[in-house]
Tab-separated table of C-alpha atoms and ligand atoms in Angstrom:
chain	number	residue	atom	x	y	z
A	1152	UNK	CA	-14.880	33.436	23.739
A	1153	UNK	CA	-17.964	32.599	25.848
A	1154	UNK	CA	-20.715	30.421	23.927
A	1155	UNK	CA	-24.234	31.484	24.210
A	1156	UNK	CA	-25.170	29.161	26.529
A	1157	UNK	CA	-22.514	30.137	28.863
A	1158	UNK	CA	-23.114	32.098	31.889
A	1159	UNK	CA	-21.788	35.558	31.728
A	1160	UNK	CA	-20.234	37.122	34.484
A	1161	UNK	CA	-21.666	40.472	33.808
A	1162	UNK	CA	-25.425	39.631	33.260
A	1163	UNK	CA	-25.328	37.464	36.570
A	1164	UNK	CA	-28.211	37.863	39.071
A	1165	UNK	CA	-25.809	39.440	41.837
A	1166	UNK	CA	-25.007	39.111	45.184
A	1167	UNK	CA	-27.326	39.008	48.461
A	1168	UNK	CA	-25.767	42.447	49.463
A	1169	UNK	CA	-24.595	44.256	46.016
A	1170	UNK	CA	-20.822	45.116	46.303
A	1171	UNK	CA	-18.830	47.805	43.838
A	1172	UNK	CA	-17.135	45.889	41.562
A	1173	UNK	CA	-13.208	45.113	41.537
A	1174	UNK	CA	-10.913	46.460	38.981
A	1175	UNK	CA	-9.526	43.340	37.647
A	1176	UNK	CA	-11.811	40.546	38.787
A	1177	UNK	CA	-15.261	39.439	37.902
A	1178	UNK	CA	-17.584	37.997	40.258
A	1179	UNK	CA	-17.205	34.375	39.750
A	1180	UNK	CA	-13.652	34.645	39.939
A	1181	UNK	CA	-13.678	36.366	43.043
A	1182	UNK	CA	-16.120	33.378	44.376
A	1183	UNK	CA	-13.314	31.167	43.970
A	1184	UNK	CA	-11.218	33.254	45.505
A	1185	UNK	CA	-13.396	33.523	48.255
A	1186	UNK	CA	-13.868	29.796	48.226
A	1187	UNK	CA	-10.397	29.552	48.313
A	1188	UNK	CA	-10.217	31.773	51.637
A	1189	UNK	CA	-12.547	30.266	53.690
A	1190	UNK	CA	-12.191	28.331	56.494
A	1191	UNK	CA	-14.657	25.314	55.609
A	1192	UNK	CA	-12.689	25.236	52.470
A	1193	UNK	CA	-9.037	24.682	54.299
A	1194	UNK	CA	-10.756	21.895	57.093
A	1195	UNK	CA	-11.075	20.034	53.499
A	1196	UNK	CA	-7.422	19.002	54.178
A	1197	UNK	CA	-8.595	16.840	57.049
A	1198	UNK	CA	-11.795	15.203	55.881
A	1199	UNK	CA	-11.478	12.127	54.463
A	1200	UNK	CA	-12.610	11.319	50.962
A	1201	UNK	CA	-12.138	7.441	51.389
A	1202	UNK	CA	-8.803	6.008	52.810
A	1203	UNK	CA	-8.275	7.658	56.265
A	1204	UNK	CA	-4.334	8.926	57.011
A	1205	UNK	CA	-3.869	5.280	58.766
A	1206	UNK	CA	-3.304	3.967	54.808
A	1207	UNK	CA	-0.958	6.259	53.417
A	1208	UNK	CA	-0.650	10.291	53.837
A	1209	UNK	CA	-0.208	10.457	49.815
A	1210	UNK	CA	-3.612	9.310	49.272
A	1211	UNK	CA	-6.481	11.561	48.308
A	1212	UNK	CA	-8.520	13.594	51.206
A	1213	UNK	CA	-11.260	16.052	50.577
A	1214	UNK	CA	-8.950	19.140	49.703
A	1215	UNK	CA	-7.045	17.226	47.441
A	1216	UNK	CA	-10.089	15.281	45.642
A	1217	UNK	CA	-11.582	18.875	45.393
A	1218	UNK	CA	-8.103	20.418	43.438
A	1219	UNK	CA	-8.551	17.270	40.570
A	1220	UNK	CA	-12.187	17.689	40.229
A	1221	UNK	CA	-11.861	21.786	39.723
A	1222	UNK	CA	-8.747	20.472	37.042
A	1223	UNK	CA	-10.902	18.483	35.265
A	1224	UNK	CA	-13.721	20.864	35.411
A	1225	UNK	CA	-12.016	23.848	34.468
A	1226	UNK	CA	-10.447	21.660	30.982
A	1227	UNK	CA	-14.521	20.418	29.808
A	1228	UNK	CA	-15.606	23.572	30.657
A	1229	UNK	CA	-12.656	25.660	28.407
A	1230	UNK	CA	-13.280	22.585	26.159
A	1231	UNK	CA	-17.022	23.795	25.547
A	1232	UNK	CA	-16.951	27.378	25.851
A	1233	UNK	CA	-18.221	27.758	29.111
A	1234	UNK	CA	-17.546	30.001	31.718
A	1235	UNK	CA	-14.282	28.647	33.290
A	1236	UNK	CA	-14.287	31.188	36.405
A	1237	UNK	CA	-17.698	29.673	37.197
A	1238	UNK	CA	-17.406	26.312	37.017
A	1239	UNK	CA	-13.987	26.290	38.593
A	1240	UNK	CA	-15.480	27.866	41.832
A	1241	UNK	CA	-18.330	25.368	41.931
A	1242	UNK	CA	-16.079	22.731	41.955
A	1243	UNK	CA	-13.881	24.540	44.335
A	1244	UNK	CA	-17.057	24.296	46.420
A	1245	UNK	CA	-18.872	21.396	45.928
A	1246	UNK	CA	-17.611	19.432	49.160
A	1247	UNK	CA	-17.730	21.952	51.128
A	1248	UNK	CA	-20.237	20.798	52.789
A	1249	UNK	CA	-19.345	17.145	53.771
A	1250	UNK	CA	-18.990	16.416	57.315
A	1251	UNK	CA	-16.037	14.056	58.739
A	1252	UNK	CA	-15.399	10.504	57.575
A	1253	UNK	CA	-16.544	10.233	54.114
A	1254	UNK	CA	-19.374	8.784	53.474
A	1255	UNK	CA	-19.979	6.878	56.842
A	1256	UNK	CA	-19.793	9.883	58.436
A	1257	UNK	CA	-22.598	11.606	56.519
A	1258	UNK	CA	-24.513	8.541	56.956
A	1259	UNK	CA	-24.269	8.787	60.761
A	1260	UNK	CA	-25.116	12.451	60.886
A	1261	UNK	CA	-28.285	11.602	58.802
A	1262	UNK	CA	-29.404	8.671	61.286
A	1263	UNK	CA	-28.638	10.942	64.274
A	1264	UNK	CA	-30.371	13.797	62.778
A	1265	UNK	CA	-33.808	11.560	61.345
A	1266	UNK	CA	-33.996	10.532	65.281
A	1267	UNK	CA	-35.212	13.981	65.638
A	1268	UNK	CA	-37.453	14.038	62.668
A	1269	UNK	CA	-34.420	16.150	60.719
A	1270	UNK	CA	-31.887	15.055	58.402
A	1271	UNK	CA	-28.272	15.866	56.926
A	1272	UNK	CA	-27.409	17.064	53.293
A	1273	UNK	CA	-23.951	17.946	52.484
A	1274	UNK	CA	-25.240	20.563	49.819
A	1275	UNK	CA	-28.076	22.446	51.880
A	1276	UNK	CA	-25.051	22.429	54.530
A	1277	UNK	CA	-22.795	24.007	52.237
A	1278	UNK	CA	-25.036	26.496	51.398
A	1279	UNK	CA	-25.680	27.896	54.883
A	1280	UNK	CA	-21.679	27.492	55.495
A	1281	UNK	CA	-21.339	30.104	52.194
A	1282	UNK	CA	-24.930	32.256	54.012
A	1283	UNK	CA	-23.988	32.117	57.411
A	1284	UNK	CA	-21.358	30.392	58.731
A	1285	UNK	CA	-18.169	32.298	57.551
A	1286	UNK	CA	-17.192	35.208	58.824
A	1287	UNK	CA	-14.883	37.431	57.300
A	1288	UNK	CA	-16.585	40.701	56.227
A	1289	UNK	CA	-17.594	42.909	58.570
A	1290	UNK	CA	-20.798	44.355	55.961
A	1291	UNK	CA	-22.620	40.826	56.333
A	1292	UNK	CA	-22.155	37.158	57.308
A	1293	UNK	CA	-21.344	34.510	54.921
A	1294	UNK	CA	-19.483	35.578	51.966
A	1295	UNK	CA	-22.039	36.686	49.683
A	1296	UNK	CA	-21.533	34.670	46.707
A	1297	UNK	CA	-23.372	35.290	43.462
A	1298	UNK	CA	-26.925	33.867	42.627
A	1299	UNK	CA	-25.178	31.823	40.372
A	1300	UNK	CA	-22.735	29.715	42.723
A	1301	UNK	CA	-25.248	29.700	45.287
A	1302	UNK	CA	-27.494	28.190	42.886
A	1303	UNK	CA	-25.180	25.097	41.793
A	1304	UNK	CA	-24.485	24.266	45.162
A	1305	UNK	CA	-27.529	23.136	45.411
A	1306	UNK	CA	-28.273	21.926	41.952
A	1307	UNK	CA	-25.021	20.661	40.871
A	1308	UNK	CA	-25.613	16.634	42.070
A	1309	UNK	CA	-29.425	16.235	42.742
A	1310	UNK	CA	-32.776	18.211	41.884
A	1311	UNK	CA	-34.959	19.229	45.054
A	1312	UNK	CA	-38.413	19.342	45.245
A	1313	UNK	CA	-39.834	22.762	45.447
A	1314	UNK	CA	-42.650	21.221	47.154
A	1315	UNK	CA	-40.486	19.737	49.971
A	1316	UNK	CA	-37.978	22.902	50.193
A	1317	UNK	CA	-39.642	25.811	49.808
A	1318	UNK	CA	-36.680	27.727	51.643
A	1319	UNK	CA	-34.858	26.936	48.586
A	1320	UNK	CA	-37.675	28.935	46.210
A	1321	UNK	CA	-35.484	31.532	44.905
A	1322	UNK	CA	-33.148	28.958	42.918
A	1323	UNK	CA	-35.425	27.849	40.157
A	1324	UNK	CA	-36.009	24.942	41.315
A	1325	UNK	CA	-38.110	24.234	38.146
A	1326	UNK	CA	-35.709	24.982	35.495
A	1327	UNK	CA	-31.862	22.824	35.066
A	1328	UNK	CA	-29.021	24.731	36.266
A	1329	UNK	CA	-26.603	26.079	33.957
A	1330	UNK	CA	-24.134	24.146	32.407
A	1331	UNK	CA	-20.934	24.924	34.324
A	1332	UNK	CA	-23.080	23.752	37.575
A	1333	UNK	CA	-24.075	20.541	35.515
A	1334	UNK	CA	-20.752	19.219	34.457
A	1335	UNK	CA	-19.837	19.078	38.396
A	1336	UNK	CA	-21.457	15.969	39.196
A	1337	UNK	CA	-20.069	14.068	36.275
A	1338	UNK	CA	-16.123	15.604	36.626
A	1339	UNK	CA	-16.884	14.513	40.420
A	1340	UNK	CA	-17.592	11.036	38.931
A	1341	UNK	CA	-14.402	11.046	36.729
A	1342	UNK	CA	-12.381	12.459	39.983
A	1343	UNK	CA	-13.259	9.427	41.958
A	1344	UNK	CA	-14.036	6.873	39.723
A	1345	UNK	CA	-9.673	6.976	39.053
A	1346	UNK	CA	-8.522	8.405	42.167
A	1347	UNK	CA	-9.996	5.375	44.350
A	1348	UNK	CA	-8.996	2.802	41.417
A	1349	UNK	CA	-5.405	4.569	41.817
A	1350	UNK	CA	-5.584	4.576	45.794
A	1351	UNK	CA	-7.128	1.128	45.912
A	1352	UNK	CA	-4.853	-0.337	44.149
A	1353	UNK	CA	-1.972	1.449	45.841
A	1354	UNK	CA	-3.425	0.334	49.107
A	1355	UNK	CA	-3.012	-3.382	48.363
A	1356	UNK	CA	-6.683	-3.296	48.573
A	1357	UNK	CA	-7.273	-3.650	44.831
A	1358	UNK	CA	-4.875	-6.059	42.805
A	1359	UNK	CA	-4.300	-5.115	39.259
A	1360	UNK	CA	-5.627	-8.814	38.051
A	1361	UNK	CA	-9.075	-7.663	40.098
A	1362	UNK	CA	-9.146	-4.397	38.242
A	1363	UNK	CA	-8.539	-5.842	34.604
A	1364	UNK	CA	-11.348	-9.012	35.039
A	1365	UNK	CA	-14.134	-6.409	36.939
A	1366	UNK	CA	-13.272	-3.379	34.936
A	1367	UNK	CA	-13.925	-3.660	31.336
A	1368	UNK	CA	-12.541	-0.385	30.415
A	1369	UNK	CA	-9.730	-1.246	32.092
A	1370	UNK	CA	-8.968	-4.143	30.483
A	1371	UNK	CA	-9.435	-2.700	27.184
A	1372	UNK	CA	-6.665	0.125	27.645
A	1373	UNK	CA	-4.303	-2.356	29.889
A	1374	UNK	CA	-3.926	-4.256	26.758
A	1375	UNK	CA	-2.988	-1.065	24.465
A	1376	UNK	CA	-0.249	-0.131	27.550
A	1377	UNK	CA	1.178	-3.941	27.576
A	1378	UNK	CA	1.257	-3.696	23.394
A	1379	UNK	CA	3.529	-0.337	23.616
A	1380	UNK	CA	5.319	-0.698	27.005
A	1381	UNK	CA	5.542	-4.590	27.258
A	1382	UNK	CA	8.494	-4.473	30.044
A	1383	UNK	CA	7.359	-0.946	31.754
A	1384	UNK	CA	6.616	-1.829	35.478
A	1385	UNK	CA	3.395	-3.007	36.459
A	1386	UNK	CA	2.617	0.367	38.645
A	1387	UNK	CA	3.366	1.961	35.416
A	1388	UNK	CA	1.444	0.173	32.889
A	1389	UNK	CA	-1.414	1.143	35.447
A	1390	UNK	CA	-0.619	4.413	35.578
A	1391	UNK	CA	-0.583	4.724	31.598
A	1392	UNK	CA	-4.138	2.507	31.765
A	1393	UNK	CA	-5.781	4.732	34.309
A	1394	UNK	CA	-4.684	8.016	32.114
A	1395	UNK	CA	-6.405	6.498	29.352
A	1396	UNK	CA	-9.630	5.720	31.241
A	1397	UNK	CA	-9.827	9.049	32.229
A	1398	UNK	CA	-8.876	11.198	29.377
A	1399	UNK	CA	-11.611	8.506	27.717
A	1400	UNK	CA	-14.315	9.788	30.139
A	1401	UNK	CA	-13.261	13.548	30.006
A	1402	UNK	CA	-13.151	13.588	26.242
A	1403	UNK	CA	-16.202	11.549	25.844
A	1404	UNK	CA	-18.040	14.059	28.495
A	1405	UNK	CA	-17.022	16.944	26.152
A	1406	UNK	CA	-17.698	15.447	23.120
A	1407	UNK	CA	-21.173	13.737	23.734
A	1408	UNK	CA	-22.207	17.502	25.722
A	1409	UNK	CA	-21.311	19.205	22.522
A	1410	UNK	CA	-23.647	16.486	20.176
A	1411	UNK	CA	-26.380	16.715	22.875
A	1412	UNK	CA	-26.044	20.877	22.699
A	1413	UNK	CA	-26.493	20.647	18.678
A	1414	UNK	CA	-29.161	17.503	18.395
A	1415	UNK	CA	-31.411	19.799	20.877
A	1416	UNK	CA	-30.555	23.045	18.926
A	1417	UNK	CA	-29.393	24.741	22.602
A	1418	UNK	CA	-28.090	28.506	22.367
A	1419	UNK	CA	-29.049	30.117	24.755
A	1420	UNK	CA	-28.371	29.832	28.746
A	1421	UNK	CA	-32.301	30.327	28.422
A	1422	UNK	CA	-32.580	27.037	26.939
A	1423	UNK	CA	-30.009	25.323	28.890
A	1424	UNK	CA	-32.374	26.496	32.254
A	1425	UNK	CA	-35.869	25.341	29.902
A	1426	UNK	CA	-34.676	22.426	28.446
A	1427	UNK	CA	-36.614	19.525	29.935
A	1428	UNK	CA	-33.427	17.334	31.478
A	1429	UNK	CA	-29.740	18.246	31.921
A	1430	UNK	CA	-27.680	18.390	28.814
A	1431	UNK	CA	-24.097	17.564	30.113
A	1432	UNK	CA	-23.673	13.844	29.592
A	1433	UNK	CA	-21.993	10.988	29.159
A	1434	UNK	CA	-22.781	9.032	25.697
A	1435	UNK	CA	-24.363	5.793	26.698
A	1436	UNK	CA	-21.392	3.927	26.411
A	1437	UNK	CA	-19.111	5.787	28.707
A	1438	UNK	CA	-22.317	6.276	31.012
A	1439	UNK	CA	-22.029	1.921	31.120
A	1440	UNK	CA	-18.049	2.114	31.449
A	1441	UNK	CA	-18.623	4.974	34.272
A	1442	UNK	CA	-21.397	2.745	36.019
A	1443	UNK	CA	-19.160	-0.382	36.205
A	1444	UNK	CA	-16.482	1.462	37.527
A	1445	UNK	CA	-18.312	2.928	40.170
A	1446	UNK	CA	-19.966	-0.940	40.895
A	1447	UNK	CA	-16.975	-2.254	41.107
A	1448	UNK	CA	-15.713	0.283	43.566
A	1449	UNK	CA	-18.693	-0.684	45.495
A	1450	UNK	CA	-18.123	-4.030	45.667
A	1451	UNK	CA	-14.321	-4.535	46.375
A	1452	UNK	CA	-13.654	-1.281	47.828
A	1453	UNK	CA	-15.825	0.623	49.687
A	1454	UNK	CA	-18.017	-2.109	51.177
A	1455	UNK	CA	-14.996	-4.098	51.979
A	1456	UNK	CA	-14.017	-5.610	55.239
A	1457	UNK	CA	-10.500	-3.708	55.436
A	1458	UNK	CA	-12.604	-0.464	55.618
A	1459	UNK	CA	-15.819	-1.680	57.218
A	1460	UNK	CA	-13.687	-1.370	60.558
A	1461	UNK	CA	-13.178	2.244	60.155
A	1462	UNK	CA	-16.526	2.813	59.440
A	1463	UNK	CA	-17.778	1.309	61.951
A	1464	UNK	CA	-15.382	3.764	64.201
A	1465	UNK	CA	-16.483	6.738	62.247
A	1466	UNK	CA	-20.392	5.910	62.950
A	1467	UNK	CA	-20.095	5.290	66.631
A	1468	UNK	CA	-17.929	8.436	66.932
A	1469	UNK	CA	-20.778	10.524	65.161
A	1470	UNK	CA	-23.555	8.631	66.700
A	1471	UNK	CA	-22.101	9.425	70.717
A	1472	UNK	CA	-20.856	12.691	70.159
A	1473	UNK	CA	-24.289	13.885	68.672
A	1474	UNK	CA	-26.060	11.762	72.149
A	1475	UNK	CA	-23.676	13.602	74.217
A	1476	UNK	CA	-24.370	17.047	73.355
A	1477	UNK	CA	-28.046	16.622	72.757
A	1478	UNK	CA	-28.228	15.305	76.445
A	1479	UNK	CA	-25.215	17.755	77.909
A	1480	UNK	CA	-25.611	21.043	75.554
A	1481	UNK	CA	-23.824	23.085	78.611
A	1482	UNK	CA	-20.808	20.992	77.158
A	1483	UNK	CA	-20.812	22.625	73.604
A	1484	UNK	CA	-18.746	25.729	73.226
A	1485	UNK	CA	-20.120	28.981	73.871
A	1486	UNK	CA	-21.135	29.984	70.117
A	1487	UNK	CA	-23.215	26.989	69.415
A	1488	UNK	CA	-25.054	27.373	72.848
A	1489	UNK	CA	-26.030	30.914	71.912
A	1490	UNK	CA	-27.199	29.264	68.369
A	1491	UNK	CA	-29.298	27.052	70.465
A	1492	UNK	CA	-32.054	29.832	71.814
A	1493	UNK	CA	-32.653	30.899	68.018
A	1494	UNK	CA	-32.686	27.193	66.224
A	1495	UNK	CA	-33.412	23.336	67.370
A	1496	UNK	CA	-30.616	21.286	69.326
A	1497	UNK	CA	-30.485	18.930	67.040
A	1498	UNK	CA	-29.535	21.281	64.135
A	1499	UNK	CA	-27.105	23.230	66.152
A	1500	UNK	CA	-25.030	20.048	67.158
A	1501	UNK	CA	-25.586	18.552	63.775
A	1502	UNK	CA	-24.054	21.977	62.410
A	1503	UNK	CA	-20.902	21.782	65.186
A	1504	UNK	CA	-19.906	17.930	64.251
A	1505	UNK	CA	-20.413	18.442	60.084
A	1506	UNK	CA	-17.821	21.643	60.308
A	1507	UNK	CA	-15.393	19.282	62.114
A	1508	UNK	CA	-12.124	17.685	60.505
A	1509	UNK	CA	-11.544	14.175	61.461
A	1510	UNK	CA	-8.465	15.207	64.201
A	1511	UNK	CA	-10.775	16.910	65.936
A	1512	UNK	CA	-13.593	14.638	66.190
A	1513	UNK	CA	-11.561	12.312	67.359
A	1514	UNK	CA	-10.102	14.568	69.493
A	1515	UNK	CA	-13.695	15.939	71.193
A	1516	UNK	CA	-14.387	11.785	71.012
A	1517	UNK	CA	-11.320	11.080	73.473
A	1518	UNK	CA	-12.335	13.850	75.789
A	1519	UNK	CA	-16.467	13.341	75.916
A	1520	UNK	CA	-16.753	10.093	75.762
A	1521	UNK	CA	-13.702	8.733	77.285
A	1522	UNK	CA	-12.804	6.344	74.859
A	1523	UNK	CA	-10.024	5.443	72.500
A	1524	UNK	CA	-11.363	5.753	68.686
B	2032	LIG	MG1	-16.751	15.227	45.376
């Protein structure tokens, strides 16, 4: 049973180019099947998230980091009565547009791109990789998702300024997206926040004393695990912590949602979209646990000098590569050159490098530039 303030599959706004429907599956689950499908989705595999394959191949990547984030998704969203299909495919999609190398790599993109007076965001990229740049059906380009996934690929993390983007004016940019598209930024916050702690620590980078004296939360649950399992092995008694962290930020997310839906007597998707700020939430305590996980992360992870070296590799990559083909655009394959006569250089290299996994970046690096990465 769907709550009221769920969004229905059958009174959705549609698709770009109306499609009969299928005889045993609504539209948002076929957008995560088309999701699924697509191309931009599988080069996930090969994008890093934050440790690069040189660590460990059983760390997280993009595709993997994606699969937790629709898990815990699709459990908060069953959890409140929301429209599992829907938010499932919006997590499904909601790195779909991140170029290679993490973080740096988006960063690079952006510099590259503002020398041309342009810039780089991962969710207005996704959004023209769903419009435009798959093709698999010979009726249209892209793969014609519903208003409604379209919609919280572009709301899901940030709000734009209808002002500043008026090519986004047909996604209510005035009114909060619905909460299926909400709940993505903060299940993307529980993903990571515990995957990088686990990974981190894994990777010798984090030690479990650092954890327990910067991490409150931690420290907290570490103490419950050493009271029931005082001779478990330390990798387990970490494990056990960790679980607790995050089924203490899932069920808090759930809980505090539902208390914020009743205090502000929401019923309606109608007052999800009218209420004046996003009602999926962490209480204010969890919201200070989340916060200090994510500083610490900051501080002894992803600013630290055993990654800064790869990051400094993934920006100079980025950085030549884009110089190159601005300066030799003969030298981009044939597709992208024919892009160029309808749209600027910039934005057509900027589009080739974003779609690329890290392999081939490297690869294209090694063979343009002449250099080992
Ligand atoms: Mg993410």
């Amino acid at each position: 049973m769907l709550a009221g303030y769920a969004v229905h599959a059958e009174h959705s706004r549609g698709r770009r180019f109306p499609e009969p429907p299928h005889p045993y599956r609504n539209d948002f689950q076929r957008d995560r099947d088309r999701v699924i499908h697509a191309r931009a989705f599988r080069r996930l595999e090969d994008k890093t998230q934050v440790f690069t394959r040189r660590y460990s191949d059983h760390f997280r990547n993009r595709l993997t980091h994606t699969i937790e984030v629709a898990q815990i998704t699709r459990t908060v969203a069953g959890a409140l009565s929301l429209n599992v299909d829907l938010a499932e495919a919006l997590a499904l999609v909601h790195d779909l547009g991140h170029p290679p190398f993490g973080h740096a790599g988006e960063k690079a993109l952006d510099a590259a791109m503002r020398a041309h007076g342009l810039f780089f965001d991962h969710n207005l990229h996704a959004l023209r990789i769903v419009e435009d740049f798959e093709q698999r059906y010979a009726a249209f380009r892209g793969l014609n998702l519903t208003f409604e996934v379209r919609e919280g690929i572009i709301k899901h993390s940030r709000d734009y300024d209808a002002a500043k983007h008026p090519e986004l004016a047909e996604y209510l940019l005035d009114q909060r997206p619905p909460l299926e598209a909400q709940l993505i930024d903060l299940t993307d916050e529980i993903g990571y926040n515990t995957a990088d702690l686990d990974d981190g620590y894994e990777a010798h980078l984090l030690t479990l004393e650092q954890i327990r004296a910067g991490v409150p939360v931690f420290e907290q649950f570490f103490r419950e695990v050493e009271q029931t399992y005082p001779n478990a092995p330390e990798k387990l008694k970490f494990n056990e912590t960790l679980k607790k962290v995050f089924n203490r930020l899932t069920g808090d997310l759930i809980t505090n949602t539902q208390t914020r839906l009743k205090q502000s007597s929401i019923e309606t998707l109608e007052d999800v979209r009218r209420h004046e700020e996003r009602v999926a939430a962490f209480s204010p305590a969890a919201e200070a646990e989340r916060k200090q996980i994510k500083d610490f992360l900051y501080e002894n992870l992803y600013y630290s000098a055993s990654l800064s070296e790869e990051k400094d590799d993934a920006e100079r990559i980025i950085s030549e590569l884009f110089v190159f083909w601005m300066e030799r655009p003969s030298a981009l394959p044939h597709y992208y050159q024919e892009k160029a006569q309808q749209e600027s250089l910039p934005r057509v290299v900027c589009d080739y490098i974003a779609g690329m996994t890290d392999h081939f970046i490297i690869e294209q690096y090694e063979k343009h530039c002449g250099k080992e990465s």
